Short mmCIF file of C-alpha atoms in Angstrom, two decimals:
data_model
loop_
_atom_site.label_atom_id
_atom_site.label_comp_id
_atom_site.label_asym_id
_atom_site.label_seq_id
_atom_site.Cartn_x
_atom_site.Cartn_y
_atom_site.Cartn_z
CA MET A 1 -34.75 0.70 38.70
CA SER A 2 -31.74 -0.38 36.83
CA GLN A 3 -28.61 1.54 36.84
CA ALA A 4 -26.71 2.66 33.72
CA LEU A 5 -23.70 0.28 33.12
CA ALA A 6 -21.27 3.18 32.95
CA LEU A 7 -22.12 4.08 36.69
CA LYS A 8 -22.93 0.56 37.76
CA TYR A 9 -19.39 -0.81 36.96
CA ARG A 10 -17.33 2.33 37.66
CA PRO A 11 -13.96 1.50 38.99
CA THR A 12 -13.57 1.88 42.68
CA ARG A 13 -9.87 0.39 43.05
CA PHE A 14 -6.88 1.04 41.18
CA GLU A 15 -7.02 -2.73 40.02
CA ASP A 16 -10.54 -2.00 38.43
CA LEU A 17 -9.00 0.60 36.05
CA ILE A 18 -8.99 -0.65 32.31
CA GLY A 19 -5.93 -0.07 30.13
CA GLN A 20 -4.12 2.41 32.29
CA ASP A 21 -1.74 0.04 34.13
CA PRO A 22 1.31 2.67 34.22
CA ILE A 23 -0.66 5.27 35.77
CA SER A 24 -2.36 3.08 38.50
CA GLN A 25 0.98 1.41 39.32
CA THR A 26 2.81 4.98 39.76
CA LEU A 27 -0.02 6.23 41.88
CA SER A 28 -0.09 2.99 44.01
CA LEU A 29 3.64 3.17 44.68
CA ALA A 30 3.44 6.84 45.49
CA LEU A 31 0.85 6.04 48.14
CA ASP A 32 2.69 3.11 49.64
CA SER A 33 6.11 4.93 49.74
CA GLY A 34 4.59 8.15 50.96
CA ARG A 35 6.12 10.27 48.04
CA LEU A 36 3.08 12.30 47.51
CA SER A 37 2.94 15.51 45.41
CA HIS A 38 0.73 18.47 46.27
CA ALA A 39 -0.86 18.68 42.80
CA TYR A 40 -1.71 16.27 40.10
CA LEU A 41 -2.72 16.73 36.40
CA PHE A 42 -4.62 14.09 34.72
CA SER A 43 -5.19 14.42 30.91
CA GLY A 44 -6.51 12.16 28.21
CA LEU A 45 -9.44 10.96 25.99
CA ARG A 46 -12.87 11.29 27.52
CA GLY A 47 -13.89 8.03 29.16
CA SER A 48 -10.42 6.87 29.82
CA GLY A 49 -10.64 6.98 33.55
CA LYS A 50 -9.48 10.35 34.56
CA THR A 51 -12.23 11.20 37.12
CA SER A 52 -12.47 7.64 38.29
CA SER A 53 -8.73 7.69 39.23
CA ALA A 54 -9.06 11.01 40.97
CA ARG A 55 -11.72 9.58 43.16
CA ILE A 56 -9.95 6.53 43.84
CA PHE A 57 -6.75 8.49 44.73
CA SER A 58 -8.67 10.76 46.94
CA LYS A 59 -10.35 7.89 48.87
CA ALA A 60 -6.91 6.12 49.27
CA LEU A 61 -5.37 9.37 50.75
CA ASN A 62 -8.13 9.81 53.35
CA CYS A 63 -8.61 6.02 54.28
CA ALA A 64 -8.34 5.44 58.04
CA GLN A 65 -5.72 2.68 57.16
CA GLY A 66 -3.76 4.90 54.84
CA PRO A 67 -2.64 6.39 52.85
CA SER A 68 -2.58 3.09 51.05
CA SER A 69 -2.95 1.89 47.42
CA THR A 70 -5.55 -0.59 48.77
CA PRO A 71 -8.15 1.41 50.78
CA CYS A 72 -10.21 -0.57 53.22
CA ASP A 73 -13.70 0.33 52.01
CA VAL A 74 -15.22 -0.18 55.50
CA CYS A 75 -14.04 2.96 57.37
CA GLU A 76 -16.13 6.07 57.52
CA ASN A 77 -13.84 8.08 55.11
CA CYS A 78 -13.95 5.32 52.58
CA LEU A 79 -17.66 4.75 52.77
CA ALA A 80 -18.35 8.67 52.51
CA ALA A 81 -15.83 9.05 49.67
CA LYS A 82 -17.56 5.98 47.75
CA GLU A 83 -21.04 7.44 48.25
CA GLY A 84 -19.89 10.93 47.26
CA ARG A 85 -20.68 12.63 50.45
CA HIS A 86 -17.10 13.11 51.88
CA MET A 87 -16.74 16.71 53.25
CA ASP A 88 -13.01 16.97 52.43
CA ILE A 89 -13.12 15.81 48.84
CA ILE A 90 -14.51 18.74 46.91
CA GLU A 91 -15.37 18.29 43.20
CA MET A 92 -15.56 21.28 40.99
CA ASP A 93 -16.77 21.59 37.31
CA ALA A 94 -14.48 24.38 35.73
CA ALA A 95 -16.79 24.43 32.77
CA SER A 96 -19.68 25.85 34.95
CA SER A 97 -17.39 27.43 37.65
CA ARG A 98 -14.80 29.29 35.66
CA LYS A 99 -14.68 32.81 36.71
CA ILE A 100 -12.13 34.25 39.04
CA ASP A 101 -14.61 34.65 41.76
CA ASP A 102 -15.01 30.81 41.95
CA ILE A 103 -11.39 30.45 42.29
CA ARG A 104 -11.40 32.94 45.00
CA ASP A 105 -14.04 30.87 47.01
CA LEU A 106 -11.88 27.80 46.48
CA ILE A 107 -8.87 29.45 47.87
CA GLU A 108 -10.69 30.63 50.91
CA GLN A 109 -11.66 26.99 51.48
CA THR A 110 -7.97 25.97 51.51
CA LYS A 111 -7.44 28.01 54.64
CA TYR A 112 -9.54 25.67 56.99
CA HIS A 113 -8.01 22.08 58.09
CA PRO A 114 -10.03 19.13 56.86
CA ALA A 115 -13.19 18.07 58.90
CA MET A 116 -13.00 14.37 58.59
CA GLY A 117 -10.10 13.01 56.73
CA ARG A 118 -6.34 13.49 56.59
CA PHE A 119 -6.23 15.83 53.45
CA LYS A 120 -8.63 18.33 52.00
CA ILE A 121 -8.75 17.39 48.31
CA PHE A 122 -9.93 19.55 45.41
CA ILE A 123 -10.90 17.89 42.13
CA ILE A 124 -11.17 20.37 39.28
CA ASP A 125 -12.64 18.72 36.23
CA GLU A 126 -12.32 20.23 32.72
CA VAL A 127 -9.79 22.70 34.16
CA HIS A 128 -8.76 24.13 30.68
CA MET A 129 -12.14 26.00 30.73
CA LEU A 130 -10.95 28.48 33.37
CA THR A 131 -10.39 32.04 32.49
CA LYS A 132 -7.03 33.57 32.35
CA GLU A 133 -7.78 35.50 35.32
CA ALA A 134 -8.84 32.38 37.14
CA PHE A 135 -5.54 30.64 36.22
CA ASN A 136 -3.73 33.61 37.49
CA ALA A 137 -5.47 33.60 40.70
CA LEU A 138 -4.96 29.96 41.23
CA LEU A 139 -1.24 29.99 40.52
CA LYS A 140 0.19 30.96 44.02
CA THR A 141 -1.86 28.61 46.00
CA LEU A 142 -1.38 25.70 43.55
CA GLU A 143 2.39 26.22 43.91
CA GLU A 144 2.67 26.39 47.70
CA PRO A 145 -0.63 24.98 49.20
CA PRO A 146 -1.10 24.22 53.02
CA PRO A 147 0.33 20.70 53.65
CA TYR A 148 -3.13 19.32 54.16
CA VAL A 149 -4.43 20.43 50.81
CA LYS A 150 -4.18 18.46 47.54
CA PHE A 151 -5.09 19.47 44.02
CA ILE A 152 -6.14 17.05 41.23
CA LEU A 153 -6.83 18.74 38.00
CA ALA A 154 -8.49 16.80 35.01
CA THR A 155 -8.72 17.91 31.32
CA THR A 156 -9.12 16.45 27.95
CA ASP A 157 -7.15 19.27 26.28
CA PRO A 158 -3.91 19.95 28.18
CA LEU A 159 -2.44 22.22 25.37
CA LYS A 160 -5.04 24.83 26.40
CA LEU A 161 -3.52 25.11 29.92
CA PRO A 162 -0.73 27.72 30.60
CA ALA A 163 2.85 26.62 31.02
CA THR A 164 2.85 28.05 34.59
CA ILE A 165 0.12 25.41 35.45
CA LEU A 166 1.89 22.53 33.90
CA SER A 167 5.01 23.26 35.47
CA ARG A 168 3.51 23.12 39.11
CA THR A 169 1.81 19.87 38.69
CA GLN A 170 2.65 16.04 38.08
CA HIS A 171 1.26 15.20 34.57
CA PHE A 172 -0.39 11.79 34.08
CA ARG A 173 -1.34 11.12 30.44
CA PHE A 174 -4.25 8.74 30.06
CA LYS A 175 -3.85 6.80 26.90
CA LYS A 176 -6.75 5.63 24.55
CA ILE A 177 -7.98 2.23 25.86
CA ALA A 178 -6.98 -0.59 23.74
CA HIS A 179 -9.65 -2.41 21.57
CA ARG A 180 -8.93 -5.85 23.13
CA ASP A 181 -9.18 -4.39 26.68
CA VAL A 182 -12.55 -2.81 25.86
CA ILE A 183 -13.96 -6.17 24.46
CA ALA A 184 -12.71 -8.06 27.39
CA HIS A 185 -14.45 -5.76 29.83
CA ILE A 186 -17.75 -5.70 28.05
CA GLN A 187 -17.64 -9.37 27.77
CA LYS A 188 -17.12 -9.61 31.50
CA ILE A 189 -20.09 -7.17 32.04
CA LEU A 190 -22.37 -9.16 29.76
CA HIS A 191 -21.48 -12.31 31.57
CA LEU A 192 -22.38 -10.69 34.96
CA GLU A 193 -25.70 -9.28 33.42
CA ASN A 194 -26.52 -12.64 31.90
CA VAL A 195 -26.89 -11.27 28.33
CA PRO A 196 -26.20 -13.60 25.39
CA PHE A 197 -24.02 -12.04 22.68
CA GLU A 198 -22.12 -12.90 19.44
CA PRO A 199 -18.45 -11.90 19.36
CA GLU A 200 -18.92 -9.93 16.11
CA ALA A 201 -21.66 -7.75 17.74
CA LEU A 202 -19.16 -6.82 20.60
CA GLU A 203 -16.43 -5.98 17.83
CA MET A 204 -18.85 -3.50 16.35
CA ILE A 205 -19.80 -1.90 19.62
CA ALA A 206 -16.09 -1.54 20.99
CA ARG A 207 -15.09 0.01 17.41
CA SER A 208 -18.09 2.48 17.75
CA GLY A 209 -16.96 3.47 21.16
CA GLY A 210 -13.52 4.88 19.78
CA GLY A 211 -11.45 3.80 22.71
CA SER A 212 -13.75 5.60 25.37
CA LEU A 213 -14.86 3.08 27.76
CA ARG A 214 -17.83 5.25 28.94
CA ASP A 215 -19.16 5.67 25.34
CA THR A 216 -18.78 2.01 24.73
CA LEU A 217 -20.71 1.04 27.83
CA THR A 218 -23.43 3.64 26.93
CA LEU A 219 -23.62 2.01 23.42
CA LEU A 220 -23.85 -1.44 25.28
CA ASP A 221 -26.79 -0.40 27.17
CA GLN A 222 -28.51 0.90 24.15
CA SER A 223 -27.61 -2.25 22.23
CA ILE A 224 -29.16 -4.53 25.06
CA ILE A 225 -32.39 -2.63 24.85
CA PHE A 226 -32.71 -2.56 21.10
CA CYS A 227 -31.71 -6.21 20.56
CA LYS A 228 -34.04 -7.37 23.47
CA GLY A 229 -31.35 -8.91 25.45
CA ASN A 230 -29.67 -10.96 22.59
CA LEU A 231 -26.77 -9.10 20.72
CA THR A 232 -26.34 -10.17 17.25
CA PRO A 233 -24.24 -8.50 14.42
CA ALA A 234 -27.25 -7.77 12.18
CA LEU A 235 -29.29 -6.00 15.00
CA VAL A 236 -26.25 -4.02 16.29
CA ALA A 237 -25.36 -2.98 12.91
CA GLN A 238 -28.94 -1.79 12.32
CA MET A 239 -28.90 0.07 15.59
CA LEU A 240 -25.39 1.61 14.95
CA GLY A 241 -26.01 2.55 11.22
CA LEU A 242 -23.26 0.29 10.27
CA VAL A 243 -22.82 -2.13 7.44
CA ASP A 244 -23.53 -5.68 8.29
CA PRO A 245 -20.40 -7.88 7.90
CA GLU A 246 -22.45 -10.31 6.12
CA LEU A 247 -23.32 -7.92 3.34
CA LEU A 248 -19.75 -7.17 2.96
CA GLU A 249 -18.95 -10.89 2.60
CA ARG A 250 -21.71 -11.18 -0.13
CA LEU A 251 -20.25 -7.95 -1.94
CA PHE A 252 -16.78 -9.32 -2.33
CA ASP A 253 -18.08 -12.83 -3.35
CA ALA A 254 -20.01 -10.93 -6.09
CA ILE A 255 -16.83 -9.15 -6.98
CA PHE A 256 -14.68 -12.33 -7.24
CA SER A 257 -17.49 -14.23 -9.17
CA HIS A 258 -18.26 -11.10 -11.57
CA ASP A 259 -22.03 -11.51 -10.52
CA GLU A 260 -23.24 -8.23 -12.09
CA PRO A 261 -26.88 -8.58 -10.87
CA THR A 262 -26.00 -9.29 -7.24
CA LEU A 263 -23.22 -6.52 -7.43
CA SER A 264 -26.01 -3.96 -8.50
CA GLU A 265 -28.48 -5.05 -5.89
CA LEU A 266 -25.92 -4.80 -3.00
CA LEU A 267 -24.63 -1.44 -4.27
CA LYS A 268 -28.17 -0.23 -3.92
CA GLU A 269 -28.17 -1.25 -0.21
CA LEU A 270 -24.95 0.39 0.49
CA GLU A 271 -26.03 3.62 -0.90
CA LEU A 272 -28.58 3.77 1.93
CA HIS A 273 -25.50 4.34 4.32
CA GLU A 274 -22.96 7.14 4.55
CA THR A 275 -20.48 6.54 1.94
CA GLU A 276 -17.56 7.55 4.24
CA MET A 277 -18.62 5.15 6.77
CA VAL A 278 -18.99 2.30 4.12
CA LEU A 279 -15.50 2.98 3.16
CA GLU A 280 -14.07 2.64 6.56
CA GLU A 281 -16.17 -0.45 6.95
CA ILE A 282 -14.68 -1.98 3.95
CA ALA A 283 -11.25 -1.22 4.99
CA ILE A 284 -11.69 -2.76 8.46
CA PHE A 285 -13.30 -5.77 6.78
CA LEU A 286 -10.21 -6.13 4.51
CA LYS A 287 -7.89 -5.66 7.49
CA GLU A 288 -9.41 -8.52 9.17
CA LYS A 289 -8.87 -10.79 6.04
CA LEU A 290 -5.22 -9.59 6.11
CA SER A 291 -4.77 -10.51 9.80
CA GLN A 292 -6.34 -13.93 9.02
CA ASN A 293 -4.12 -14.50 6.10
CA HIS A 294 -7.05 -15.47 4.04
CA PRO A 295 -6.07 -17.36 0.76
CA GLN A 296 -8.82 -15.59 -1.15
CA TYR A 297 -7.26 -12.20 -0.44
CA PRO A 298 -3.63 -12.27 -1.34
CA LEU A 299 -1.28 -9.41 -0.30
CA GLY A 300 -1.01 -7.87 -3.65
CA MET A 301 -4.76 -7.67 -4.15
CA LEU A 302 -5.43 -6.27 -0.73
CA ASP A 303 -2.75 -3.50 -1.56
CA ARG A 304 -4.65 -2.66 -4.67
CA PHE A 305 -7.99 -2.54 -2.67
CA PHE A 306 -6.54 -0.30 0.02
CA ARG A 307 -5.01 2.08 -2.66
CA ILE A 308 -8.58 2.18 -4.34
CA ILE A 309 -10.27 3.05 -1.01
CA ALA A 310 -7.60 5.87 -0.11
CA ASP A 311 -8.37 7.36 -3.60
CA SER A 312 -12.17 7.27 -2.97
CA GLN A 313 -11.68 8.96 0.49
CA THR A 314 -9.74 11.88 -1.36
CA LEU A 315 -12.51 12.30 -3.73
CA LEU A 316 -14.96 12.47 -0.98
CA SER A 317 -13.03 15.14 0.91
CA LEU A 318 -13.23 17.25 -2.50
CA GLY A 319 -16.86 17.17 -2.34
CA SER A 320 -17.67 14.45 -4.96
CA HIS A 321 -21.02 12.75 -5.33
CA ASN A 322 -21.39 10.12 -2.66
CA ALA A 323 -23.16 7.46 -4.67
CA PHE A 324 -20.89 8.06 -7.70
CA VAL A 325 -17.56 7.51 -5.39
CA LEU A 326 -18.97 4.45 -3.87
CA THR A 327 -19.99 2.87 -7.27
CA LEU A 328 -16.56 3.93 -8.73
CA THR A 329 -14.87 2.04 -5.75
CA ILE A 330 -16.55 -1.18 -6.20
CA LEU A 331 -16.12 -1.11 -10.09
CA LYS A 332 -12.33 -0.33 -9.70
CA MET A 333 -11.95 -3.26 -7.23
CA LYS A 334 -13.70 -5.63 -9.87
CA GLU A 335 -11.26 -4.23 -12.42
CA ALA A 336 -8.34 -4.83 -10.23
CA LEU A 337 -8.76 -8.59 -10.29
CA LYS A 338 -7.83 -8.57 -13.84
CA ILE A 339 -4.21 -7.74 -12.92
CA LYS A 340 -2.10 -10.75 -12.76
CA GLU A 341 -0.07 -11.58 -9.66
CA ILE A 342 3.67 -11.11 -10.21
CA ASP A 343 4.55 -14.62 -9.01
CA GLY A 344 1.96 -16.12 -11.49
CA MET A 345 3.49 -14.34 -14.27
CA ILE A 346 7.08 -15.37 -13.53
CA GLU A 347 5.96 -18.97 -13.22
CA GLU A 348 4.08 -18.91 -16.48
CA LEU A 349 7.17 -17.24 -18.19
CA GLU A 350 9.47 -19.92 -16.60
CA GLN A 351 7.33 -22.67 -18.03
CA GLU A 352 7.08 -21.17 -21.28
CA LEU A 353 10.78 -20.84 -21.71
CA PHE A 354 12.29 -23.73 -19.74
CA SER A 355 9.86 -26.28 -20.27
CA LYS A 356 11.08 -29.89 -20.03
CA ASN A 357 9.55 -30.87 -23.30
CA PRO A 358 11.28 -28.73 -26.06
CA ALA A 359 9.62 -30.67 -28.81
CA LYS A 360 6.74 -28.31 -28.73
CA PRO A 361 8.08 -24.93 -30.10
CA LEU A 362 6.63 -21.57 -29.32
CA ALA A 363 4.17 -20.53 -31.98
CA PRO A 364 5.34 -17.38 -33.84
CA SER A 365 2.95 -14.35 -34.17
CA PRO A 366 0.75 -14.57 -37.15
CA LEU A 367 2.13 -11.19 -38.39
CA ALA A 368 5.78 -12.51 -38.69
CA PRO A 369 6.92 -13.83 -41.98
CA PRO A 370 8.97 -17.03 -42.14
CA LEU A 371 12.76 -16.68 -41.41
CA PRO A 372 15.00 -17.46 -44.46
CA VAL A 373 16.81 -20.67 -43.98
CA VAL A 374 20.59 -20.18 -43.37
CA SER A 375 22.23 -22.94 -45.55
CA ASN A 376 25.77 -23.01 -44.05
CA PRO A 377 25.88 -21.83 -40.43
CA PRO A 378 29.54 -20.87 -39.34
CA SER A 379 31.60 -23.64 -37.76
CA GLY A 380 31.61 -24.01 -34.02
CA SER A 381 27.97 -22.63 -33.67
CA ILE A 382 25.45 -24.50 -31.81
CA ALA A 383 21.79 -23.88 -33.34
CA THR A 384 19.49 -26.38 -31.81
CA PRO A 385 15.85 -26.30 -32.88
CA ASN A 386 15.02 -25.00 -29.42
CA LYS A 387 17.36 -22.03 -29.60
CA GLU A 388 15.93 -21.31 -33.19
CA ALA A 389 12.42 -21.47 -32.00
CA LEU A 390 13.30 -18.90 -29.05
CA PHE A 391 14.81 -16.65 -31.94
CA GLU A 392 11.50 -17.10 -33.83
CA HIS A 393 9.62 -16.09 -30.60
CA LEU A 394 11.88 -13.04 -30.40
CA LYS A 395 10.98 -11.91 -33.80
CA ALA A 396 7.37 -12.47 -33.05
CA LYS A 397 7.51 -10.01 -30.21
CA ILE A 398 9.16 -7.38 -32.32
CA TYR A 399 6.59 -7.91 -35.08
CA ASP A 400 3.79 -7.46 -32.38
CA ARG A 401 5.51 -4.22 -31.09
CA ASN A 402 6.05 -2.73 -34.45
CA TYR A 403 5.48 -4.42 -37.96
CA ASP A 404 7.92 -2.34 -39.87
CA LEU A 405 10.63 -2.90 -37.11
CA GLY A 406 9.87 -6.67 -37.23
CA GLU A 407 10.38 -6.73 -40.94
CA CYS A 408 13.52 -4.90 -40.88
CA PHE A 409 14.81 -7.08 -38.08
CA GLU A 410 14.10 -10.44 -40.07
CA LYS A 411 15.50 -9.23 -43.19
CA ASN A 412 18.76 -8.27 -41.94
CA ILE A 413 19.46 -10.20 -38.65
CA ARG A 414 20.59 -13.84 -38.90
CA PHE A 415 20.60 -16.13 -35.74
CA VAL A 416 24.18 -17.42 -35.08
CA ASP A 417 24.22 -18.95 -31.76
CA PHE A 418 23.01 -18.84 -28.06
CA SER A 419 25.23 -20.26 -25.37
CA GLU A 420 26.30 -19.30 -21.81
CA GLY A 421 23.74 -16.71 -21.86
CA ILE A 422 25.05 -14.83 -24.96
CA LEU A 423 22.91 -14.34 -28.00
CA SER A 424 25.07 -14.12 -31.15
CA TRP A 425 23.71 -12.87 -34.42
CA SER A 426 25.01 -11.16 -37.58
CA SER A 427 23.66 -7.97 -39.26
CA ARG A 428 23.59 -6.83 -42.89
CA ALA A 429 21.49 -3.79 -42.25
CA GLU A 430 22.15 -0.52 -44.12
CA GLY A 431 20.68 2.88 -44.69
CA GLU A 432 17.18 3.63 -43.22
CA CYS A 433 16.86 0.06 -41.83
CA LYS A 434 20.14 0.27 -39.94
CA GLU A 435 19.04 3.58 -38.36
CA ARG A 436 15.64 1.91 -37.44
CA LEU A 437 17.22 -1.09 -35.69
CA LYS A 438 19.71 1.30 -33.92
CA ASP A 439 16.93 3.69 -32.56
CA ALA A 440 14.84 0.42 -31.34
CA TYR A 441 17.93 -1.17 -29.78
CA SER A 442 16.70 -0.69 -26.23
CA VAL A 443 13.16 -2.26 -27.21
CA ILE A 444 14.88 -5.23 -28.86
CA LYS A 445 17.39 -5.75 -25.90
CA HIS A 446 14.33 -5.74 -23.63
CA PHE A 447 12.53 -8.40 -25.56
CA VAL A 448 15.81 -10.49 -25.75
CA LYS A 449 15.87 -10.49 -21.90
CA GLU A 450 12.20 -11.52 -21.98
CA VAL A 451 12.79 -14.33 -24.24
CA TYR A 452 16.40 -15.67 -23.02
CA GLY A 453 16.48 -14.54 -19.63
CA ILE A 454 17.14 -11.43 -17.51
CA GLU A 455 20.98 -12.26 -17.68
CA ALA A 456 21.16 -12.65 -21.50
CA SER A 457 23.43 -10.29 -23.55
CA ILE A 458 23.83 -9.66 -27.14
CA LYS A 459 26.72 -10.12 -29.15
CA GLN A 460 27.30 -9.11 -32.90
CA VAL A 461 29.42 -11.32 -35.03
CA THR A 462 30.74 -11.00 -38.57
CA LEU A 463 30.21 -14.01 -40.78
CA PRO A 464 32.67 -15.11 -43.62
CA PRO A 465 31.03 -14.46 -47.21
CA PRO A 466 28.96 -17.42 -48.41
CA GLU A 467 30.44 -20.02 -50.65
CA ALA A 468 29.54 -20.06 -54.40
CA HIS A 469 26.96 -22.52 -55.77
CA ASP A 470 26.63 -23.85 -59.12
CA GLU A 471 23.23 -22.36 -59.69
CA GLU A 472 24.31 -18.90 -58.55
CA PRO A 473 27.29 -17.20 -60.30
CA ALA A 474 29.84 -15.72 -57.89
CA PRO A 475 30.41 -12.02 -57.95
CA PRO A 476 33.52 -10.71 -59.92
CA PRO A 477 36.66 -10.36 -57.75
CA LEU A 478 37.42 -6.94 -56.56
CA PRO A 479 40.93 -5.36 -57.19
CA SER A 480 42.97 -4.86 -53.98
CA LEU A 481 43.56 -1.43 -52.46
CA GLU A 482 47.18 -1.57 -53.49
CA ASP A 483 46.72 -2.10 -57.27
CA SER A 484 43.52 -0.01 -57.72
CA PRO A 485 43.80 3.50 -59.30
CA PRO A 486 42.70 6.59 -57.37
CA GLU A 487 39.17 5.69 -58.40
CA GLU A 488 38.11 2.37 -57.28
CA SER A 489 37.61 -0.23 -60.21
CA LEU A 490 35.95 -3.48 -60.60
CA GLU A 491 37.69 -5.64 -63.17
CA PRO A 492 35.97 -8.84 -64.63
CA GLU A 493 37.73 -12.01 -64.72
CA GLY A 494 37.28 -14.74 -67.32
CA SER A 495 35.07 -16.75 -65.00
CA GLY A 496 32.87 -13.96 -64.08
CA CYS A 497 29.44 -13.04 -65.35
CA VAL A 498 30.71 -9.78 -66.82
CA ALA A 499 33.44 -11.52 -68.68
CA SER A 500 30.77 -13.84 -70.12
CA MET A 501 28.73 -10.96 -71.30
CA LEU A 502 31.75 -9.59 -73.23
CA GLU A 503 32.49 -12.85 -74.80
CA GLU A 504 29.00 -13.16 -76.03
CA SER A 505 29.49 -10.26 -78.38
CA SER A 506 31.57 -10.77 -81.37
CA ALA A 507 33.39 -7.78 -83.07
CA PRO A 508 31.02 -5.42 -81.47
CA CYS A 509 30.92 -1.81 -82.86
CA GLU A 510 31.38 1.23 -80.65
CA ASP A 511 27.58 1.51 -79.96
CA SER A 512 27.14 -2.13 -79.10
CA LYS A 513 30.17 -1.72 -76.51
CA GLU A 514 28.59 1.23 -74.80
CA LYS A 515 25.18 -0.62 -74.72
CA LEU A 516 26.91 -3.65 -73.26
CA THR A 517 28.78 -1.59 -70.84
CA GLU A 518 25.65 0.00 -69.50
CA ALA A 519 23.82 -3.34 -69.24
CA ILE A 520 26.90 -4.64 -67.08
CA LEU A 521 26.95 -1.63 -64.83
CA GLU A 522 23.07 -1.92 -64.32
CA SER A 523 23.11 -5.55 -63.46
CA PRO A 524 21.58 -6.52 -60.01
CA LEU A 525 24.97 -8.34 -59.06
CA VAL A 526 27.19 -5.26 -59.95
CA SER A 527 24.86 -2.87 -58.33
CA ALA A 528 24.99 -4.89 -54.98
CA ALA A 529 28.77 -5.02 -55.08
CA LYS A 530 28.92 -1.31 -55.60
CA GLU A 531 26.55 -0.71 -52.76
CA LEU A 532 28.40 -3.12 -50.30
CA LEU A 533 31.87 -1.82 -51.08
CA GLU A 534 30.84 1.86 -51.45
CA VAL A 535 32.58 2.10 -54.85
CA LYS A 536 32.27 5.50 -56.15
CA LYS A 537 33.15 4.58 -59.83
CA ILE A 538 33.44 1.41 -61.89
CA ILE A 539 35.66 1.08 -65.17
CA VAL A 540 34.81 -1.75 -67.30
CA ARG A 541 37.67 -2.95 -69.66
CA SER A 542 37.60 -5.39 -72.51
CA LYS A 543 39.54 -8.69 -72.18
CA VAL A 544 43.00 -8.36 -73.87
#
């Protein structure tokens, strides 16, 4: 009859212990140097090697060639210890023998010398299950046992032990066995058993073992039976109730390709499993892609996927519907693909702004009206077509943000120059439009940095008044502040439009003079001058 793998390949020497090198090294050195304690405490996860280490240590203490870290395995003491029939190695299960009477019997046995070996060794497993009275009864003997008595206590929960017990023992903490060590060990066993396997199947078995070697070997035994001697990922996943990695590959292929029918079909398959387990399997799958540095799974995308999984696990902890959470997770992952990568966005922006072919200007927004042509730019300015095109692009962005703001910006802001990272413009905004531009300055500044670069700054300049043209009469000269009366006045000259209107009337009467005066004051040019200079009152005088 075949033996269970966990029993068949149980460690019999310190070198056989898996993943507990610091502990095996310390116990070996203690045996070889003779620095032995009277009581030891082994604590750690189930299946981490506590009881096996206690048995190996007991055999090494009673070996005829010892105490030695390498027992001979041929003497009577070693053979008896290996077969579990040594009279001086007494194992006690504290889960079933936990009362004070059981401890009294144990204390009574310590009074007698060993019958076969060098020491009488008591191995108490699951010692945290003892009652308070039993612990108190054990204290004195544990602190000062006879020189031929050794105690080895084992527990999975050292926090339940009284401090008085902990202070009387050497405490060895057995750590969780590393994943790679578990896989290497079960690979070795499968080679010895002549069982074919696929590495992905062993990954799933080791992961399900949770760091416990005994649990892993039990699952391995079960997998060999279920898979009929050939371990494949699909069969192992079916036996363990896990998600087949091939199914997850198809799932993410469907997400990347936006294949809705395939995605719906795979979602129905995933709903047959526990949603919490599916999320864990997806996280493990993505972690493997991250470790492989897979080009289809960039870091930014994996970060978004892991955040989505964490949010879904939170929803499950709140008692949300499993199928809904799973569907929501997959759909959120699909939507996450629409977010552009930062590097890609920066590259597109650089290509758009600093293209080597400036002959192709950026198209303005369809909402933006055409910019009025500046006939006479100020001297010293450099207004190349590319710079003006960028300014048009700036206006388009402002129009896209707010049409009224864009209209106000275009009517009142004139491009002057852009050089050395400084955007110069002039403004003639007033009233409500001026306040609107002032309130939206932070938004406009943000768009300026988008269009002209993050280091760009804004400078407002004052332009000289435009020169007079033949087709457009110049405004009348304004009186200086020194010659003006307390109420500011605007006196027309002979070449002005106001004087022309006065000359056209010959010998006017008082009524015609008043009407002419009203017409002059209501003319657009005078109104513009009044508003620009904030004139409170205008007095019109006839030419002498």
